[in-house]
Amino acid sequence: MKTFLRVVELWVPDQTRMRLEFGGGLYGEGLSAFKAVSEDLHFGYDEGLPGKAWASGHPVILTKFANSYLKRTDQALAAGLTCGVAVPVFAGEFLQAVMVLFCGDDEAHVGAIELWHNDPDISHEMGLVDGYYGAADMFEFNSRHTKFPRGFGLPGRTWKAGLPLIIKDLHDAKSFLRWEDAAKVGINLGVGVPYRTGTDQTWVLTFLSAQATPIARRFEIWIPNESRSALVFRDGDCSAQTDLAALYAEKSIARREGSIGGAWATGMPALNDEFARDGSVAGLEARASGLSRMVALPVMGNSGLDAVLAWYL
């Protein structure tokens, strides 16, 4: 089973902090040539997909590679990659890293990645910046003509919560306003990720996943407990139908423990393809479930970490 997400890369400032260099990556099957090209690249400010996110100061999405600013267009198309998303991670005004995601596609693939945006000076609603939808043409058309007030639909609910959100069984979820369109194409899971900038503007990245071609095999949301002494499980979804809430009941992850605790301690995304070195409860359970690769993305609020969103490929 291929996941909709095929590549996750980390780009970090080099010693001069004037350019970005390769900081690691997770690559699906048949992508070793794309990885080899990537490892030797550098990106300046506003250059390529990582540099564009750095300069923008917010997530960017690129849904068409031909004649675009993507540096690796030929290699990406040869590898069957069809969409790129870059998420910059800042500490104040200073860039820590840029995480880049590439999606793959074939005729059978259904799923979507969307970027939504609200500028309060212009509107009280959130509108679509752009999205990639694979084979879900009608769902794409309707999404491009939909706006969400704060608290409504997956983008609006994520905006209001200020935390990552998971909506399961979308065909039964009236809180997912596009549920009828989603049901027609087999999309059954939605994940929303908020992104705040130093201004009042809000961005929300949404992953919409179909059972046959999931965005990822497992999603988990971990948040600090009341004393901020450990991370506790908040919500999750597993394509193998594992009851994650029962699995993680009464369990926690300490700061710096494993990839998830490391993302909390450093404020940096973490990539993990070796769970043998991850002694956290999440690492142990992932290894027991036969999962092999994980991404941990810290979601930062105004006064520190709000959550860690982990997904497993």
PDB file of C-alpha atoms in Angstrom:
ATOM      1  CA  MET A   1       0.000   0.000   0.000  1.00  0.00           C
ATOM      2  CA  LYS A   2       1.499   3.309  -1.101  1.00  0.00           C
ATOM      3  CA  THR A   3       0.847   6.370   0.989  1.00  0.00           C
ATOM      4  CA  PHE A   4      -0.185   9.639  -0.650  1.00  0.00           C
ATOM      5  CA  LEU A   5       2.845  11.308   0.983  1.00  0.00           C
ATOM      6  CA  ARG A   6       5.931   9.904  -0.735  1.00  0.00           C
ATOM      7  CA  VAL A   7       8.774  12.170   0.418  1.00  0.00           C
ATOM      8  CA  VAL A   8       9.463  14.227   3.555  1.00  0.00           C
ATOM      9  CA  GLU A   9      12.625  16.364   3.649  1.00  0.00           C
ATOM     10  CA  LEU A  10      14.203  18.715   6.172  1.00  0.00           C
ATOM     11  CA  TRP A  11      16.190  21.739   4.988  1.00  0.00           C
ATOM     12  CA  VAL A  12      18.240  23.602   7.577  1.00  0.00           C
ATOM     13  CA  PRO A  13      20.404  26.753   7.551  1.00  0.00           C
ATOM     14  CA  ASP A  14      24.053  26.062   6.760  1.00  0.00           C
ATOM     15  CA  GLN A  15      26.919  27.511   8.828  1.00  0.00           C
ATOM     16  CA  THR A  16      26.532  30.925   7.191  1.00  0.00           C
ATOM     17  CA  ARG A  17      22.732  30.861   7.797  1.00  0.00           C
ATOM     18  CA  MET A  18      22.429  32.404   4.334  1.00  0.00           C
ATOM     19  CA  ARG A  19      21.513  29.170   2.539  1.00  0.00           C
ATOM     20  CA  LEU A  20      19.601  25.999   3.265  1.00  0.00           C
ATOM     21  CA  GLU A  21      21.256  22.592   3.096  1.00  0.00           C
ATOM     22  CA  PHE A  22      19.874  19.065   3.190  1.00  0.00           C
ATOM     23  CA  GLY A  23      19.087  18.007   6.748  1.00  0.00           C
ATOM     24  CA  GLY A  24      17.694  14.517   6.142  1.00  0.00           C
ATOM     25  CA  GLY A  25      14.746  12.886   4.435  1.00  0.00           C
ATOM     26  CA  LEU A  26      12.343   9.974   4.247  1.00  0.00           C
ATOM     27  CA  TYR A  27      11.756   8.535   0.771  1.00  0.00           C
ATOM     28  CA  GLY A  28       9.289   5.981  -0.514  1.00  0.00           C
ATOM     29  CA  GLU A  29      10.084   3.085  -2.837  1.00  0.00           C
ATOM     30  CA  GLY A  30      11.869   3.886  -6.088  1.00  0.00           C
ATOM     31  CA  LEU A  31      12.963   7.348  -5.001  1.00  0.00           C
ATOM     32  CA  SER A  32      16.678   6.776  -4.393  1.00  0.00           C
ATOM     33  CA  ALA A  33      17.633   8.798  -7.501  1.00  0.00           C
ATOM     34  CA  PHE A  34      15.534  11.737  -6.322  1.00  0.00           C
ATOM     35  CA  LYS A  35      17.156  11.490  -2.901  1.00  0.00           C
ATOM     36  CA  ALA A  36      20.661  11.450  -4.415  1.00  0.00           C
ATOM     37  CA  VAL A  37      19.967  14.686  -6.301  1.00  0.00           C
ATOM     38  CA  SER A  38      18.469  16.342  -3.225  1.00  0.00           C
ATOM     39  CA  GLU A  39      21.370  15.587  -0.896  1.00  0.00           C
ATOM     40  CA  ASP A  40      23.758  17.806  -2.872  1.00  0.00           C
ATOM     41  CA  LEU A  41      21.466  20.822  -3.268  1.00  0.00           C
ATOM     42  CA  HIS A  42      21.494  24.193  -1.511  1.00  0.00           C
ATOM     43  CA  PHE A  43      18.750  26.826  -1.574  1.00  0.00           C
ATOM     44  CA  GLY A  44      19.097  30.553  -1.124  1.00  0.00           C
ATOM     45  CA  TYR A  45      16.452  32.886   0.281  1.00  0.00           C
ATOM     46  CA  ASP A  46      13.367  32.766  -2.000  1.00  0.00           C
ATOM     47  CA  GLU A  47      15.019  30.052  -4.134  1.00  0.00           C
ATOM     48  CA  GLY A  48      13.255  26.783  -4.913  1.00  0.00           C
ATOM     49  CA  LEU A  49      10.459  25.385  -2.768  1.00  0.00           C
ATOM     50  CA  PRO A  50      12.334  25.536   0.599  1.00  0.00           C
ATOM     51  CA  GLY A  51      13.640  29.056  -0.089  1.00  0.00           C
ATOM     52  CA  LYS A  52      10.183  30.245  -1.138  1.00  0.00           C
ATOM     53  CA  ALA A  53       8.692  29.117   2.204  1.00  0.00           C
ATOM     54  CA  TRP A  54      11.574  30.824   4.056  1.00  0.00           C
ATOM     55  CA  ALA A  55      10.936  34.108   2.260  1.00  0.00           C
ATOM     56  CA  SER A  56       7.143  33.888   2.555  1.00  0.00           C
ATOM     57  CA  GLY A  57       7.201  33.192   6.288  1.00  0.00           C
ATOM     58  CA  HIS A  58       4.299  30.754   5.954  1.00  0.00           C
ATOM     59  CA  PRO A  59       3.528  27.398   4.277  1.00  0.00           C
ATOM     60  CA  VAL A  60       3.510  27.315   0.484  1.00  0.00           C
ATOM     61  CA  ILE A  61       2.016  24.728  -1.854  1.00  0.00           C
ATOM     62  CA  LEU A  62       3.097  24.002  -5.418  1.00  0.00           C
ATOM     63  CA  THR A  63       0.600  21.951  -7.410  1.00  0.00           C
ATOM     64  CA  LYS A  64       2.183  22.197 -10.875  1.00  0.00           C
ATOM     65  CA  PHE A  65       5.903  21.587 -11.317  1.00  0.00           C
ATOM     66  CA  ALA A  66       6.317  22.415 -15.024  1.00  0.00           C
ATOM     67  CA  ASN A  67       7.694  25.932 -15.604  1.00  0.00           C
ATOM     68  CA  SER A  68       7.712  26.568 -11.851  1.00  0.00           C
ATOM     69  CA  TYR A  69      10.357  27.660  -9.358  1.00  0.00           C
ATOM     70  CA  LEU A  70      10.978  24.017  -8.362  1.00  0.00           C
ATOM     71  CA  LYS A  71      14.673  23.201  -8.844  1.00  0.00           C
ATOM     72  CA  ARG A  72      14.154  19.453  -9.300  1.00  0.00           C
ATOM     73  CA  THR A  73      11.298  19.459 -11.803  1.00  0.00           C
ATOM     74  CA  ASP A  74      12.649  16.792 -14.176  1.00  0.00           C
ATOM     75  CA  GLN A  75      13.674  14.458 -11.360  1.00  0.00           C
ATOM     76  CA  ALA A  76      10.364  14.955  -9.518  1.00  0.00           C
ATOM     77  CA  LEU A  77       8.273  14.194 -12.587  1.00  0.00           C
ATOM     78  CA  ALA A  78      10.433  11.159 -13.418  1.00  0.00           C
ATOM     79  CA  ALA A  79       9.847   9.891  -9.875  1.00  0.00           C
ATOM     80  CA  GLY A  80       6.060  10.291 -10.171  1.00  0.00           C
ATOM     81  CA  LEU A  81       5.866  13.185  -7.718  1.00  0.00           C
ATOM     82  CA  THR A  82       3.093  15.652  -8.405  1.00  0.00           C
ATOM     83  CA  CYS A  83       2.751  18.195  -5.606  1.00  0.00           C
ATOM     84  CA  GLY A  84       5.051  19.880  -3.095  1.00  0.00           C
ATOM     85  CA  VAL A  85       4.332  21.612   0.209  1.00  0.00           C
ATOM     86  CA  ALA A  86       6.913  23.502   2.265  1.00  0.00           C
ATOM     87  CA  VAL A  87       6.392  24.451   5.924  1.00  0.00           C
ATOM     88  CA  PRO A  88       8.905  26.848   7.516  1.00  0.00           C
ATOM     89  CA  VAL A  89       9.653  26.519  11.234  1.00  0.00           C
ATOM     90  CA  PHE A  90      10.717  29.727  12.980  1.00  0.00           C
ATOM     91  CA  ALA A  91      11.957  30.658  16.440  1.00  0.00           C
ATOM     92  CA  GLY A  92      10.749  34.257  16.539  1.00  0.00           C
ATOM     93  CA  GLU A  93      12.042  35.819  13.339  1.00  0.00           C
ATOM     94  CA  PHE A  94      14.834  33.262  12.883  1.00  0.00           C
ATOM     95  CA  LEU A  95      14.386  30.264  10.612  1.00  0.00           C
ATOM     96  CA  GLN A  96      15.030  26.877  12.226  1.00  0.00           C
ATOM     97  CA  ALA A  97      14.181  24.601   9.309  1.00  0.00           C
ATOM     98  CA  VAL A  98      11.878  24.074   6.345  1.00  0.00           C
ATOM     99  CA  MET A  99       9.989  20.800   6.062  1.00  0.00           C
ATOM    100  CA  VAL A 100       9.117  19.814   2.488  1.00  0.00           C
ATOM    101  CA  LEU A 101       6.490  17.195   1.602  1.00  0.00           C
ATOM    102  CA  PHE A 102       6.046  15.652  -1.840  1.00  0.00           C
ATOM    103  CA  CYS A 103       2.930  13.732  -2.858  1.00  0.00           C
ATOM    104  CA  GLY A 104       2.776  10.944  -5.387  1.00  0.00           C
ATOM    105  CA  ASP A 105      -0.067  10.145  -7.687  1.00  0.00           C
ATOM    106  CA  ASP A 106      -1.418   7.624 -10.128  1.00  0.00           C
ATOM    107  CA  GLU A 107      -4.881   7.229 -11.619  1.00  0.00           C
ATOM    108  CA  ALA A 108      -6.101   5.255  -8.612  1.00  0.00           C
ATOM    109  CA  HIS A 109      -4.832   7.685  -6.004  1.00  0.00           C
ATOM    110  CA  VAL A 110      -7.420   9.711  -4.142  1.00  0.00           C
ATOM    111  CA  GLY A 111      -6.577  12.203  -1.456  1.00  0.00           C
ATOM    112  CA  ALA A 112      -5.830  15.869  -1.044  1.00  0.00           C
ATOM    113  CA  ILE A 113      -3.500  18.372   0.526  1.00  0.00           C
ATOM    114  CA  GLU A 114      -4.871  21.895   0.872  1.00  0.00           C
ATOM    115  CA  LEU A 115      -3.602  25.237   2.141  1.00  0.00           C
ATOM    116  CA  TRP A 116      -6.187  27.628   3.606  1.00  0.00           C
ATOM    117  CA  HIS A 117      -5.636  31.233   4.694  1.00  0.00           C
ATOM    118  CA  ASN A 118      -7.372  33.991   6.635  1.00  0.00           C
ATOM    119  CA  ASP A 119      -6.372  37.642   6.624  1.00  0.00           C
ATOM    120  CA  PRO A 120      -8.642  39.411   9.162  1.00  0.00           C
ATOM    121  CA  ASP A 121      -8.171  42.735   7.377  1.00  0.00           C
ATOM    122  CA  ILE A 122      -9.861  41.274   4.306  1.00  0.00           C
ATOM    123  CA  SER A 123     -12.347  38.656   5.511  1.00  0.00           C
ATOM    124  CA  HIS A 124     -13.742  36.838   8.549  1.00  0.00           C
ATOM    125  CA  GLU A 125     -13.606  33.595   6.553  1.00  0.00           C
ATOM    126  CA  MET A 126     -10.872  31.220   5.480  1.00  0.00           C
ATOM    127  CA  GLY A 127     -10.358  30.644   1.759  1.00  0.00           C
ATOM    128  CA  LEU A 128      -8.357  28.137  -0.265  1.00  0.00           C
ATOM    129  CA  VAL A 129      -4.902  29.276  -1.405  1.00  0.00           C
ATOM    130  CA  ASP A 130      -4.383  26.117  -3.454  1.00  0.00           C
ATOM    131  CA  GLY A 131      -4.688  22.374  -3.159  1.00  0.00           C
ATOM    132  CA  TYR A 132      -3.748  19.106  -4.773  1.00  0.00           C
ATOM    133  CA  TYR A 133      -6.522  16.529  -5.163  1.00  0.00           C
ATOM    134  CA  GLY A 134      -5.242  13.598  -7.218  1.00  0.00           C
ATOM    135  CA  ALA A 135      -8.197  12.080  -9.071  1.00  0.00           C
ATOM    136  CA  ALA A 136     -10.917  13.866  -7.038  1.00  0.00           C
ATOM    137  CA  ASP A 137     -11.949  16.440  -9.661  1.00  0.00           C
ATOM    138  CA  MET A 138     -15.433  17.364  -8.401  1.00  0.00           C
ATOM    139  CA  PHE A 139     -14.222  17.564  -4.804  1.00  0.00           C
ATOM    140  CA  GLU A 140     -11.498  19.932  -6.018  1.00  0.00           C
ATOM    141  CA  PHE A 141     -13.998  22.134  -7.885  1.00  0.00           C
ATOM    142  CA  ASN A 142     -16.265  22.487  -4.858  1.00  0.00           C
ATOM    143  CA  SER A 143     -13.362  23.113  -2.484  1.00  0.00           C
ATOM    144  CA  ARG A 144     -12.118  25.981  -4.629  1.00  0.00           C
ATOM    145  CA  HIS A 145     -15.532  27.609  -4.328  1.00  0.00           C
ATOM    146  CA  THR A 146     -15.982  27.145  -0.569  1.00  0.00           C
ATOM    147  CA  LYS A 147     -15.046  29.484   2.293  1.00  0.00           C
ATOM    148  CA  PHE A 148     -15.126  28.595   5.987  1.00  0.00           C
ATOM    149  CA  PRO A 149     -15.958  30.838   8.955  1.00  0.00           C
ATOM    150  CA  ARG A 150     -13.994  30.278  12.151  1.00  0.00           C
ATOM    151  CA  GLY A 151     -15.255  27.095  13.826  1.00  0.00           C
ATOM    152  CA  PHE A 152     -16.863  25.530  10.738  1.00  0.00           C
ATOM    153  CA  GLY A 153     -15.560  22.688   8.586  1.00  0.00           C
ATOM    154  CA  LEU A 154     -12.100  21.201   9.036  1.00  0.00           C
ATOM    155  CA  PRO A 155     -10.185  24.426   8.181  1.00  0.00           C
ATOM    156  CA  GLY A 156     -12.431  26.608  10.365  1.00  0.00           C
ATOM    157  CA  ARG A 157     -12.427  24.189  13.301  1.00  0.00           C
ATOM    158  CA  THR A 158      -8.630  23.888  13.166  1.00  0.00           C
ATOM    159  CA  TRP A 159      -8.397  27.688  13.048  1.00  0.00           C
ATOM    160  CA  LYS A 160     -10.584  28.025  16.135  1.00  0.00           C
ATOM    161  CA  ALA A 161      -8.886  25.221  18.101  1.00  0.00           C
ATOM    162  CA  GLY A 162      -5.353  26.424  17.354  1.00  0.00           C
ATOM    163  CA  LEU A 163      -4.371  22.743  17.553  1.00  0.00           C
ATOM    164  CA  PRO A 164      -4.085  19.917  15.037  1.00  0.00           C
ATOM    165  CA  LEU A 165      -7.436  18.205  14.518  1.00  0.00           C
ATOM    166  CA  ILE A 166      -8.478  14.812  13.183  1.00  0.00           C
ATOM    167  CA  ILE A 167     -11.970  14.183  11.796  1.00  0.00           C
ATOM    168  CA  LYS A 168     -12.719  10.497  11.165  1.00  0.00           C
ATOM    169  CA  ASP A 169     -15.493   8.810   9.168  1.00  0.00           C
ATOM    170  CA  LEU A 170     -16.120  11.924   7.110  1.00  0.00           C
ATOM    171  CA  HIS A 171     -19.173  10.394   5.425  1.00  0.00           C
ATOM    172  CA  ASP A 172     -20.892  10.532   8.854  1.00  0.00           C
ATOM    173  CA  ALA A 173     -19.296  13.767  10.078  1.00  0.00           C
ATOM    174  CA  LYS A 174     -21.670  16.683   9.650  1.00  0.00           C
ATOM    175  CA  SER A 175     -18.910  18.888  11.077  1.00  0.00           C
ATOM    176  CA  PHE A 176     -17.065  18.250   7.796  1.00  0.00           C
ATOM    177  CA  LEU A 177     -19.097  20.488   5.514  1.00  0.00           C
ATOM    178  CA  ARG A 178     -17.913  18.799   2.299  1.00  0.00           C
ATOM    179  CA  TRP A 179     -18.792  15.290   3.530  1.00  0.00           C
ATOM    180  CA  GLU A 180     -21.037  14.415   0.588  1.00  0.00           C
ATOM    181  CA  ASP A 181     -18.344  15.260  -1.971  1.00  0.00           C
ATOM    182  CA  ALA A 182     -15.769  13.426   0.138  1.00  0.00           C
ATOM    183  CA  ALA A 183     -17.920  10.301   0.409  1.00  0.00           C
ATOM    184  CA  LYS A 184     -18.320  10.112  -3.374  1.00  0.00           C
ATOM    185  CA  VAL A 185     -14.560   9.815  -3.923  1.00  0.00           C
ATOM    186  CA  GLY A 186     -13.779   7.686  -0.867  1.00  0.00           C
ATOM    187  CA  ILE A 187     -12.125  10.348   1.293  1.00  0.00           C
ATOM    188  CA  ASN A 188     -12.784   9.284   4.882  1.00  0.00           C
ATOM    189  CA  LEU A 189     -10.259  11.091   7.106  1.00  0.00           C
ATOM    190  CA  GLY A 190      -9.298  14.731   7.550  1.00  0.00           C
ATOM    191  CA  VAL A 191      -6.316  16.162   9.430  1.00  0.00           C
ATOM    192  CA  GLY A 192      -5.938  19.913   9.978  1.00  0.00           C
ATOM    193  CA  VAL A 193      -2.714  21.661  11.051  1.00  0.00           C
ATOM    194  CA  PRO A 194      -2.797  25.342  12.136  1.00  0.00           C
ATOM    195  CA  TYR A 195       0.056  27.705  11.346  1.00  0.00           C
ATOM    196  CA  ARG A 196       0.344  31.165  12.863  1.00  0.00           C
ATOM    197  CA  THR A 197       2.619  33.959  11.724  1.00  0.00           C
ATOM    198  CA  GLY A 198       3.773  36.965  13.727  1.00  0.00           C
ATOM    199  CA  THR A 199       0.843  38.903  12.246  1.00  0.00           C
ATOM    200  CA  ASP A 200      -2.844  38.150  12.855  1.00  0.00           C
ATOM    201  CA  GLN A 201      -2.953  35.971   9.761  1.00  0.00           C
ATOM    202  CA  THR A 202      -3.685  32.249  10.080  1.00  0.00           C
ATOM    203  CA  TRP A 203      -2.899  29.391   7.734  1.00  0.00           C
ATOM    204  CA  VAL A 204      -4.278  25.867   7.924  1.00  0.00           C
ATOM    205  CA  LEU A 205      -2.817  22.866   6.134  1.00  0.00           C
ATOM    206  CA  THR A 206      -5.319  20.037   5.609  1.00  0.00           C
ATOM    207  CA  PHE A 207      -4.631  16.420   4.705  1.00  0.00           C
ATOM    208  CA  LEU A 208      -7.601  14.477   3.339  1.00  0.00           C
ATOM    209  CA  SER A 209      -7.081  10.751   3.224  1.00  0.00           C
ATOM    210  CA  ALA A 210      -8.812   7.851   1.467  1.00  0.00           C
ATOM    211  CA  GLN A 211      -8.829   4.362   2.926  1.00  0.00           C
ATOM    212  CA  ALA A 212      -7.229   2.769  -0.142  1.00  0.00           C
ATOM    213  CA  THR A 213      -4.487   5.397  -0.467  1.00  0.00           C
ATOM    214  CA  PRO A 214      -4.009   6.951   2.982  1.00  0.00           C
ATOM    215  CA  ILE A 215      -2.021  10.159   3.392  1.00  0.00           C
ATOM    216  CA  ALA A 216      -0.069   8.259   6.054  1.00  0.00           C
ATOM    217  CA  ARG A 217      -0.521   4.950   7.866  1.00  0.00           C
ATOM    218  CA  ARG A 218      -1.018   6.527  11.274  1.00  0.00           C
ATOM    219  CA  PHE A 219      -1.546  10.011  12.737  1.00  0.00           C
ATOM    220  CA  GLU A 220      -1.045  10.966  16.398  1.00  0.00           C
ATOM    221  CA  ILE A 221      -1.519  14.273  18.223  1.00  0.00           C
ATOM    222  CA  TRP A 222       0.401  14.779  21.478  1.00  0.00           C
ATOM    223  CA  ILE A 223      -0.039  17.834  23.734  1.00  0.00           C
ATOM    224  CA  PRO A 224       1.626  19.035  26.958  1.00  0.00           C
ATOM    225  CA  ASN A 225      -0.141  18.048  30.175  1.00  0.00           C
ATOM    226  CA  GLU A 226      -1.330  20.770  32.560  1.00  0.00           C
ATOM    227  CA  SER A 227       2.029  21.062  34.322  1.00  0.00           C
ATOM    228  CA  ARG A 228       3.883  20.929  30.981  1.00  0.00           C
ATOM    229  CA  SER A 229       6.032  18.125  32.413  1.00  0.00           C
ATOM    230  CA  ALA A 230       5.181  15.564  29.703  1.00  0.00           C
ATOM    231  CA  LEU A 231       3.260  15.070  26.474  1.00  0.00           C
ATOM    232  CA  VAL A 232       0.003  13.097  26.583  1.00  0.00           C
ATOM    233  CA  PHE A 233      -1.967  11.557  23.736  1.00  0.00           C
ATOM    234  CA  ARG A 234      -4.864  13.704  22.525  1.00  0.00           C
ATOM    235  CA  ASP A 235      -6.149  12.016  19.352  1.00  0.00           C
ATOM    236  CA  GLY A 236      -5.077   9.811  16.491  1.00  0.00           C
ATOM    237  CA  ASP A 237      -6.054   7.515  13.658  1.00  0.00           C
ATOM    238  CA  CYS A 238      -4.500   4.315  12.351  1.00  0.00           C
ATOM    239  CA  SER A 239      -5.263   2.708   8.964  1.00  0.00           C
ATOM    240  CA  ALA A 240      -4.913  -0.707  10.677  1.00  0.00           C
ATOM    241  CA  GLN A 241      -7.835   0.269  12.984  1.00  0.00           C
ATOM    242  CA  THR A 242      -5.636   0.180  16.104  1.00  0.00           C
ATOM    243  CA  ASP A 243      -7.354   1.765  19.121  1.00  0.00           C
ATOM    244  CA  LEU A 244      -4.686   4.375  19.839  1.00  0.00           C
ATOM    245  CA  ALA A 245      -6.559   5.973  22.754  1.00  0.00           C
ATOM    246  CA  ALA A 246      -6.575   2.632  24.584  1.00  0.00           C
ATOM    247  CA  LEU A 247      -2.976   1.974  23.587  1.00  0.00           C
ATOM    248  CA  TYR A 248      -1.704   5.229  25.061  1.00  0.00           C
ATOM    249  CA  ALA A 249      -4.062   5.566  28.052  1.00  0.00           C
ATOM    250  CA  GLU A 250      -2.134   6.631  31.172  1.00  0.00           C
ATOM    251  CA  LYS A 251       1.094   6.875  29.131  1.00  0.00           C
ATOM    252  CA  SER A 252       3.192   9.931  28.335  1.00  0.00           C
ATOM    253  CA  ILE A 253       6.321  11.115  26.561  1.00  0.00           C
ATOM    254  CA  ALA A 254       8.963  13.152  28.384  1.00  0.00           C
ATOM    255  CA  ARG A 255      10.750  16.144  26.914  1.00  0.00           C
ATOM    256  CA  ARG A 256      13.656  14.920  24.732  1.00  0.00           C
ATOM    257  CA  GLU A 257      12.310  11.333  24.766  1.00  0.00           C
ATOM    258  CA  GLY A 258      12.333   9.822  21.288  1.00  0.00           C
ATOM    259  CA  SER A 259      11.452  11.783  18.161  1.00  0.00           C
ATOM    260  CA  ILE A 260       8.228  13.266  19.558  1.00  0.00           C
ATOM    261  CA  GLY A 261       9.856  14.420  22.806  1.00  0.00           C
ATOM    262  CA  GLY A 262      12.797  15.679  20.757  1.00  0.00           C
ATOM    263  CA  ALA A 263      10.535  17.822  18.585  1.00  0.00           C
ATOM    264  CA  TRP A 264       9.146  19.357  21.804  1.00  0.00           C
ATOM    265  CA  ALA A 265      12.605  20.019  23.267  1.00  0.00           C
ATOM    266  CA  THR A 266      14.122  21.554  20.130  1.00  0.00           C
ATOM    267  CA  GLY A 267      11.136  23.113  18.361  1.00  0.00           C
ATOM    268  CA  MET A 268      12.438  21.306  15.263  1.00  0.00           C
ATOM    269  CA  PRO A 269      10.680  18.715  13.106  1.00  0.00           C
ATOM    270  CA  ALA A 270      12.107  15.227  13.571  1.00  0.00           C
ATOM    271  CA  LEU A 271      12.402  12.448  10.994  1.00  0.00           C
ATOM    272  CA  ASN A 272      12.838   8.879  12.178  1.00  0.00           C
ATOM    273  CA  ASP A 273      13.494   5.748  10.120  1.00  0.00           C
ATOM    274  CA  GLU A 274      15.038   3.725  12.945  1.00  0.00           C
ATOM    275  CA  PHE A 275      12.603   3.023  15.776  1.00  0.00           C
ATOM    276  CA  ALA A 276      15.158   0.782  17.491  1.00  0.00           C
ATOM    277  CA  ARG A 277      16.670   3.988  18.879  1.00  0.00           C
ATOM    278  CA  ASP A 278      13.331   5.494  19.929  1.00  0.00           C
ATOM    279  CA  GLY A 279      12.532   4.329  23.453  1.00  0.00           C
ATOM    280  CA  SER A 280       9.360   6.400  23.826  1.00  0.00           C
ATOM    281  CA  VAL A 281       6.010   4.654  24.066  1.00  0.00           C
ATOM    282  CA  ALA A 282       5.203   5.894  20.547  1.00  0.00           C
ATOM    283  CA  GLY A 283       8.434   4.438  19.157  1.00  0.00           C
ATOM    284  CA  LEU A 284       7.879   1.113  20.881  1.00  0.00           C
ATOM    285  CA  GLU A 285       4.291   0.837  19.648  1.00  0.00           C
ATOM    286  CA  ALA A 286       5.278   1.838  16.103  1.00  0.00           C
ATOM    287  CA  ARG A 287       7.929  -0.864  16.013  1.00  0.00           C
ATOM    288  CA  ALA A 288       5.465  -3.432  17.376  1.00  0.00           C
ATOM    289  CA  SER A 289       3.003  -2.458  14.616  1.00  0.00           C
ATOM    290  CA  GLY A 290       5.564  -2.890  11.842  1.00  0.00           C
ATOM    291  CA  LEU A 291       5.795   0.821  11.071  1.00  0.00           C
ATOM    292  CA  SER A 292       9.207   2.010   9.963  1.00  0.00           C
ATOM    293  CA  ARG A 293       9.207   5.769   9.274  1.00  0.00           C
ATOM    294  CA  MET A 294       7.820   8.693  11.257  1.00  0.00           C
ATOM    295  CA  VAL A 295       7.636  12.480  11.078  1.00  0.00           C
ATOM    296  CA  ALA A 296       7.123  14.634  14.197  1.00  0.00           C
ATOM    297  CA  LEU A 297       6.065  18.233  13.523  1.00  0.00           C
ATOM    298  CA  PRO A 298       5.993  20.694  16.447  1.00  0.00           C
ATOM    299  CA  VAL A 299       3.009  23.079  16.319  1.00  0.00           C
ATOM    300  CA  MET A 300       4.043  26.295  18.025  1.00  0.00           C
ATOM    301  CA  GLY A 301       1.769  28.782  19.792  1.00  0.00           C
ATOM    302  CA  ASN A 302       2.452  32.265  21.111  1.00  0.00           C
ATOM    303  CA  SER A 303       4.131  31.011  24.285  1.00  0.00           C
ATOM    304  CA  GLY A 304       5.719  27.719  23.291  1.00  0.00           C
ATOM    305  CA  LEU A 305       4.685  24.327  22.026  1.00  0.00           C
ATOM    306  CA  ASP A 306       0.956  23.657  21.620  1.00  0.00           C
ATOM    307  CA  ALA A 307       1.181  20.150  20.175  1.00  0.00           C
ATOM    308  CA  VAL A 308       3.260  17.642  18.247  1.00  0.00           C
ATOM    309  CA  LEU A 309       1.638  16.059  15.199  1.00  0.00           C
ATOM    310  CA  ALA A 310       3.264  12.738  14.329  1.00  0.00           C
ATOM    311  CA  TRP A 311       2.551  10.709  11.246  1.00  0.00           C
ATOM    312  CA  TYR A 312       3.885   7.349  10.124  1.00  0.00           C
ATOM    313  CA  LEU A 313       4.582   6.401   6.508  1.00  0.00           C
TER     314      LEU A 313
END
